[in-house]
mmCIF file of C-alpha atoms and ligand atoms in Angstrom:
data_model
loop_
_atom_site.group_PDB
_atom_site.id
_atom_site.type_symbol
_atom_site.label_atom_id
_atom_site.label_comp_id
_atom_site.label_asym_id
_atom_site.label_seq_id
_atom_site.Cartn_x
_atom_site.Cartn_y
_atom_site.Cartn_z
ATOM 1 C CA UNK A 1 0.000 0.000 0.000
ATOM 2 C CA UNK A 2 1.277 3.414 -0.905
ATOM 3 C CA UNK A 3 1.704 5.932 1.900
ATOM 4 C CA UNK A 4 1.302 9.688 2.002
ATOM 5 C CA UNK A 5 4.674 11.010 3.120
ATOM 6 C CA UNK A 6 5.182 14.424 4.728
ATOM 7 C CA UNK A 7 6.747 16.930 2.351
ATOM 8 C CA UNK A 8 10.032 18.544 3.367
ATOM 9 C CA UNK A 9 9.768 22.303 3.690
ATOM 10 C CA UNK A 10 12.095 25.168 2.844
ATOM 11 C CA UNK A 11 14.784 25.302 5.526
ATOM 12 C CA UNK A 12 15.460 21.557 5.550
ATOM 13 C CA UNK A 13 19.028 20.732 4.484
ATOM 14 C CA UNK A 14 17.977 17.849 2.234
ATOM 15 C CA UNK A 15 16.352 20.314 -0.196
ATOM 16 C CA UNK A 16 19.746 21.969 -0.726
ATOM 17 C CA UNK A 17 21.840 18.841 -1.282
ATOM 18 C CA UNK A 18 22.719 17.121 -4.516
ATOM 19 C CA UNK A 19 21.094 13.695 -4.702
ATOM 20 C CA UNK A 20 22.990 10.447 -5.262
ATOM 21 C CA UNK A 21 22.453 8.315 -8.367
ATOM 22 C CA UNK A 22 20.299 5.202 -8.154
ATOM 23 C CA UNK A 23 22.397 2.088 -8.865
ATOM 24 C CA UNK A 24 19.920 -0.650 -8.010
ATOM 25 C CA UNK A 25 16.332 -1.117 -9.148
ATOM 26 C CA UNK A 26 15.060 -2.935 -6.061
ATOM 27 C CA UNK A 27 11.754 -3.116 -4.196
ATOM 28 C CA UNK A 28 12.847 -0.148 -2.054
ATOM 29 C CA UNK A 29 12.987 1.995 -5.190
ATOM 30 C CA UNK A 30 9.573 0.759 -6.327
ATOM 31 C CA UNK A 31 8.060 1.586 -2.930
ATOM 32 C CA UNK A 32 9.662 5.024 -2.963
ATOM 33 C CA UNK A 33 8.199 5.776 -6.395
ATOM 34 C CA UNK A 34 4.738 4.484 -5.384
ATOM 35 C CA UNK A 35 4.796 6.663 -2.281
ATOM 36 C CA UNK A 36 5.978 9.663 -4.300
ATOM 37 C CA UNK A 37 3.051 9.351 -6.742
ATOM 38 C CA UNK A 38 0.614 8.932 -3.838
ATOM 39 C CA UNK A 39 2.074 11.914 -1.964
ATOM 40 C CA UNK A 40 2.094 14.108 -5.087
ATOM 41 C CA UNK A 41 -1.526 13.234 -5.959
ATOM 42 C CA UNK A 42 -2.739 13.936 -2.407
ATOM 43 C CA UNK A 43 -1.022 17.324 -2.444
ATOM 44 C CA UNK A 44 -2.446 18.153 -5.905
ATOM 45 C CA UNK A 45 1.061 18.477 -7.324
ATOM 46 C CA UNK A 46 2.204 17.840 -10.906
ATOM 47 C CA UNK A 47 5.709 16.755 -9.927
ATOM 48 C CA UNK A 48 7.688 15.725 -6.876
ATOM 49 C CA UNK A 49 11.362 14.960 -6.339
ATOM 50 C CA UNK A 50 12.844 12.484 -3.832
ATOM 51 C CA UNK A 51 14.364 15.181 -1.529
ATOM 52 C CA UNK A 52 10.806 16.465 -1.041
ATOM 53 C CA UNK A 53 9.943 13.173 0.676
ATOM 54 C CA UNK A 54 13.244 13.169 2.587
ATOM 55 C CA UNK A 55 15.118 10.769 0.295
ATOM 56 C CA UNK A 56 18.534 11.582 -1.181
ATOM 57 C CA UNK A 57 18.081 9.481 -4.325
ATOM 58 C CA UNK A 58 18.061 10.922 -7.838
ATOM 59 C CA UNK A 59 14.406 10.140 -8.564
ATOM 60 C CA UNK A 60 11.497 12.318 -9.585
ATOM 61 C CA UNK A 61 7.960 11.631 -10.751
ATOM 62 C CA UNK A 62 5.860 13.906 -12.923
ATOM 63 C CA UNK A 63 2.179 13.720 -13.846
ATOM 64 C CA UNK A 64 0.506 16.660 -15.541
ATOM 65 C CA UNK A 65 -2.512 14.639 -16.751
ATOM 66 C CA UNK A 66 -4.717 16.038 -13.970
ATOM 67 C CA UNK A 67 -4.733 19.320 -15.916
ATOM 68 C CA UNK A 68 -7.470 19.166 -18.565
ATOM 69 C CA UNK A 69 -5.360 20.394 -21.480
ATOM 70 C CA UNK A 70 -2.601 17.883 -20.659
ATOM 71 C CA UNK A 71 -4.826 14.893 -19.858
ATOM 72 C CA UNK A 72 -3.187 12.737 -22.531
ATOM 73 C CA UNK A 73 0.320 13.109 -21.082
ATOM 74 C CA UNK A 74 1.504 9.924 -19.408
ATOM 75 C CA UNK A 75 3.076 10.009 -15.944
ATOM 76 C CA UNK A 76 6.881 9.902 -15.950
ATOM 77 C CA UNK A 77 9.283 8.211 -13.551
ATOM 78 C CA UNK A 78 12.711 9.748 -14.058
ATOM 79 C CA UNK A 79 15.670 7.983 -12.483
ATOM 80 C CA UNK A 80 19.047 9.739 -12.598
ATOM 81 C CA UNK A 81 17.743 12.376 -15.042
ATOM 82 C CA UNK A 82 20.141 14.758 -16.711
ATOM 83 C CA UNK A 83 19.412 17.617 -19.099
ATOM 84 C CA UNK A 84 21.829 17.231 -22.007
ATOM 85 C CA UNK A 85 20.770 20.178 -24.143
ATOM 86 C CA UNK A 86 18.281 22.998 -23.971
ATOM 87 C CA UNK A 87 16.891 25.529 -26.376
ATOM 88 C CA UNK A 88 14.741 28.665 -26.369
ATOM 89 C CA UNK A 89 13.567 30.791 -23.498
ATOM 90 C CA UNK A 90 10.156 31.185 -21.897
ATOM 91 C CA UNK A 91 8.774 32.845 -18.779
ATOM 92 C CA UNK A 92 6.135 30.900 -16.814
ATOM 93 C CA UNK A 93 4.694 31.013 -13.309
ATOM 94 C CA UNK A 94 5.851 28.314 -10.894
ATOM 95 C CA UNK A 95 5.083 27.098 -7.412
ATOM 96 C CA UNK A 96 6.467 24.292 -5.241
ATOM 97 C CA UNK A 97 4.948 21.921 -2.665
ATOM 98 C CA UNK A 98 7.985 22.564 -0.426
ATOM 99 C CA UNK A 99 7.429 26.342 -0.481
ATOM 100 C CA UNK A 100 3.651 26.636 -0.005
ATOM 101 C CA UNK A 101 1.804 29.765 -1.125
ATOM 102 C CA UNK A 102 4.771 31.266 -2.985
ATOM 103 C CA UNK A 103 4.403 31.684 -6.731
ATOM 104 C CA UNK A 104 6.488 33.571 -9.203
ATOM 105 C CA UNK A 105 7.604 33.949 -12.781
ATOM 106 C CA UNK A 106 10.697 31.979 -13.782
ATOM 107 C CA UNK A 107 12.515 32.109 -17.106
ATOM 108 C CA UNK A 108 13.841 28.778 -18.334
ATOM 109 C CA UNK A 109 14.653 27.100 -21.647
ATOM 110 C CA UNK A 110 11.566 26.080 -23.647
ATOM 111 C CA UNK A 111 12.853 22.753 -24.949
ATOM 112 C CA UNK A 112 15.093 20.197 -23.300
ATOM 113 C CA UNK A 113 16.841 17.041 -24.424
ATOM 114 C CA UNK A 114 16.720 14.724 -21.428
ATOM 115 C CA UNK A 115 18.557 11.535 -20.515
ATOM 116 C CA UNK A 116 17.152 9.335 -17.732
ATOM 117 C CA UNK A 117 16.740 5.733 -16.659
ATOM 118 C CA UNK A 118 13.530 3.735 -16.422
ATOM 119 C CA UNK A 119 12.662 1.152 -13.746
ATOM 120 C CA UNK A 120 14.928 -1.410 -15.390
ATOM 121 C CA UNK A 121 17.749 1.186 -15.259
ATOM 122 C CA UNK A 122 17.689 1.286 -19.032
ATOM 123 C CA UNK A 123 18.811 4.599 -20.476
ATOM 124 C CA UNK A 124 16.208 6.642 -22.342
ATOM 125 C CA UNK A 125 16.579 9.935 -24.209
ATOM 126 C CA UNK A 126 13.624 12.210 -24.948
ATOM 127 C CA UNK A 127 12.935 15.716 -26.148
ATOM 128 C CA UNK A 128 10.404 17.692 -24.127
ATOM 129 C CA UNK A 129 8.776 21.054 -24.698
ATOM 130 C CA UNK A 130 5.946 23.134 -23.280
ATOM 131 C CA UNK A 131 4.556 22.641 -19.794
ATOM 132 C CA UNK A 132 5.997 19.126 -19.392
ATOM 133 C CA UNK A 133 9.486 20.452 -20.135
ATOM 134 C CA UNK A 134 8.931 23.149 -17.520
ATOM 135 C CA UNK A 135 7.839 20.746 -14.788
ATOM 136 C CA UNK A 136 10.723 18.359 -15.513
ATOM 137 C CA UNK A 137 13.246 21.226 -15.335
ATOM 138 C CA UNK A 138 11.849 22.282 -11.942
ATOM 139 C CA UNK A 139 12.116 18.695 -10.657
ATOM 140 C CA UNK A 140 15.631 18.088 -12.037
ATOM 141 C CA UNK A 141 16.669 21.269 -10.192
ATOM 142 C CA UNK A 142 15.392 19.691 -6.946
ATOM 143 C CA UNK A 143 17.753 16.751 -7.526
ATOM 144 C CA UNK A 144 20.623 19.253 -7.655
ATOM 145 C CA UNK A 145 19.609 21.158 -4.520
ATOM 146 C CA UNK A 146 18.167 24.062 -6.471
ATOM 147 C CA UNK A 147 14.781 25.702 -5.845
ATOM 148 C CA UNK A 148 12.644 27.877 -8.110
ATOM 149 C CA UNK A 149 12.909 30.866 -5.765
ATOM 150 C CA UNK A 150 16.659 30.965 -6.566
ATOM 151 C CA UNK A 151 15.707 32.398 -9.968
ATOM 152 C CA UNK A 152 13.809 35.346 -8.486
ATOM 153 C CA UNK A 153 15.171 38.874 -8.835
ATOM 154 C CA UNK A 154 16.725 40.485 -5.742
ATOM 155 C CA UNK A 155 13.691 42.720 -5.567
ATOM 156 C CA UNK A 156 11.257 39.807 -5.533
ATOM 157 C CA UNK A 157 13.443 37.928 -3.018
ATOM 158 C CA UNK A 158 13.265 40.925 -0.696
ATOM 159 C CA UNK A 159 9.531 41.170 -1.183
ATOM 160 C CA UNK A 160 8.910 37.573 -0.046
ATOM 161 C CA UNK A 161 11.611 37.378 2.654
ATOM 162 C CA UNK A 162 9.198 37.507 5.585
ATOM 163 C CA UNK A 163 6.907 34.988 4.006
ATOM 164 C CA UNK A 164 9.828 32.611 3.406
ATOM 165 C CA UNK A 165 10.845 32.935 7.054
ATOM 166 C CA UNK A 166 7.324 32.022 8.097
ATOM 167 C CA UNK A 167 7.499 28.937 5.886
ATOM 168 C CA UNK A 168 10.910 27.964 7.339
ATOM 169 C CA UNK A 169 9.360 28.119 10.822
ATOM 170 C CA UNK A 170 6.404 26.033 9.748
ATOM 171 C CA UNK A 171 3.948 28.858 10.361
ATOM 172 C CA UNK A 172 1.831 27.854 7.404
ATOM 173 C CA UNK A 173 -1.267 25.825 6.746
ATOM 174 C CA UNK A 174 -1.410 23.237 3.984
ATOM 175 C CA UNK A 175 -3.848 20.463 3.179
ATOM 176 C CA UNK A 176 -0.951 17.985 3.103
ATOM 177 C CA UNK A 177 1.479 17.017 5.889
ATOM 178 C CA UNK A 178 4.806 18.868 6.086
ATOM 179 C CA UNK A 179 8.207 18.117 7.567
ATOM 180 C CA UNK A 180 9.725 21.250 9.129
ATOM 181 C CA UNK A 181 13.363 21.937 10.047
ATOM 182 C CA UNK A 182 13.730 20.874 13.689
ATOM 183 C CA UNK A 183 15.828 23.880 14.812
ATOM 184 C CA UNK A 184 13.007 26.254 13.961
HETATM 185 CO CO1 CO B 1 9.288 21.975 -6.305
#
């Protein structure tokens, strides 16, 4: 049975660390991925990365099919993903389950050429564009300890500073369970 895991919140070290590559496709990995899908769905997210469920493995899952205009897009399990090439530039609004209530415009490449492994640790290469490309880029950043707020202008960072501090202290309400930094 899949479990809903608490989502790590801004301020937790694991969100700032580079993940380690998966080398074994065992039942532990399968359970992690099942729990990640379950946790993402119950938080109404379109993507979640392993550090967000307190795991240091290079794994992310993405499912944008809950959005009407993307309902034909299949869910993706990306193991050890790496962006090989990117092209174009587009500004889109983003949010993150680990930084509740914060949204902001982020400029990223439009298209990406991605390398990842499937459950059998077989290497796959795909080209992605549009919203799916955007979500995957956000999630691959998580696996490298990077968060979408890092792209904000100094002005915007200043504007949301107090709100970010509230989030770090866990002074927020979400309809999904959170894991807060224990020193706060
Ligand atoms: Co995120």
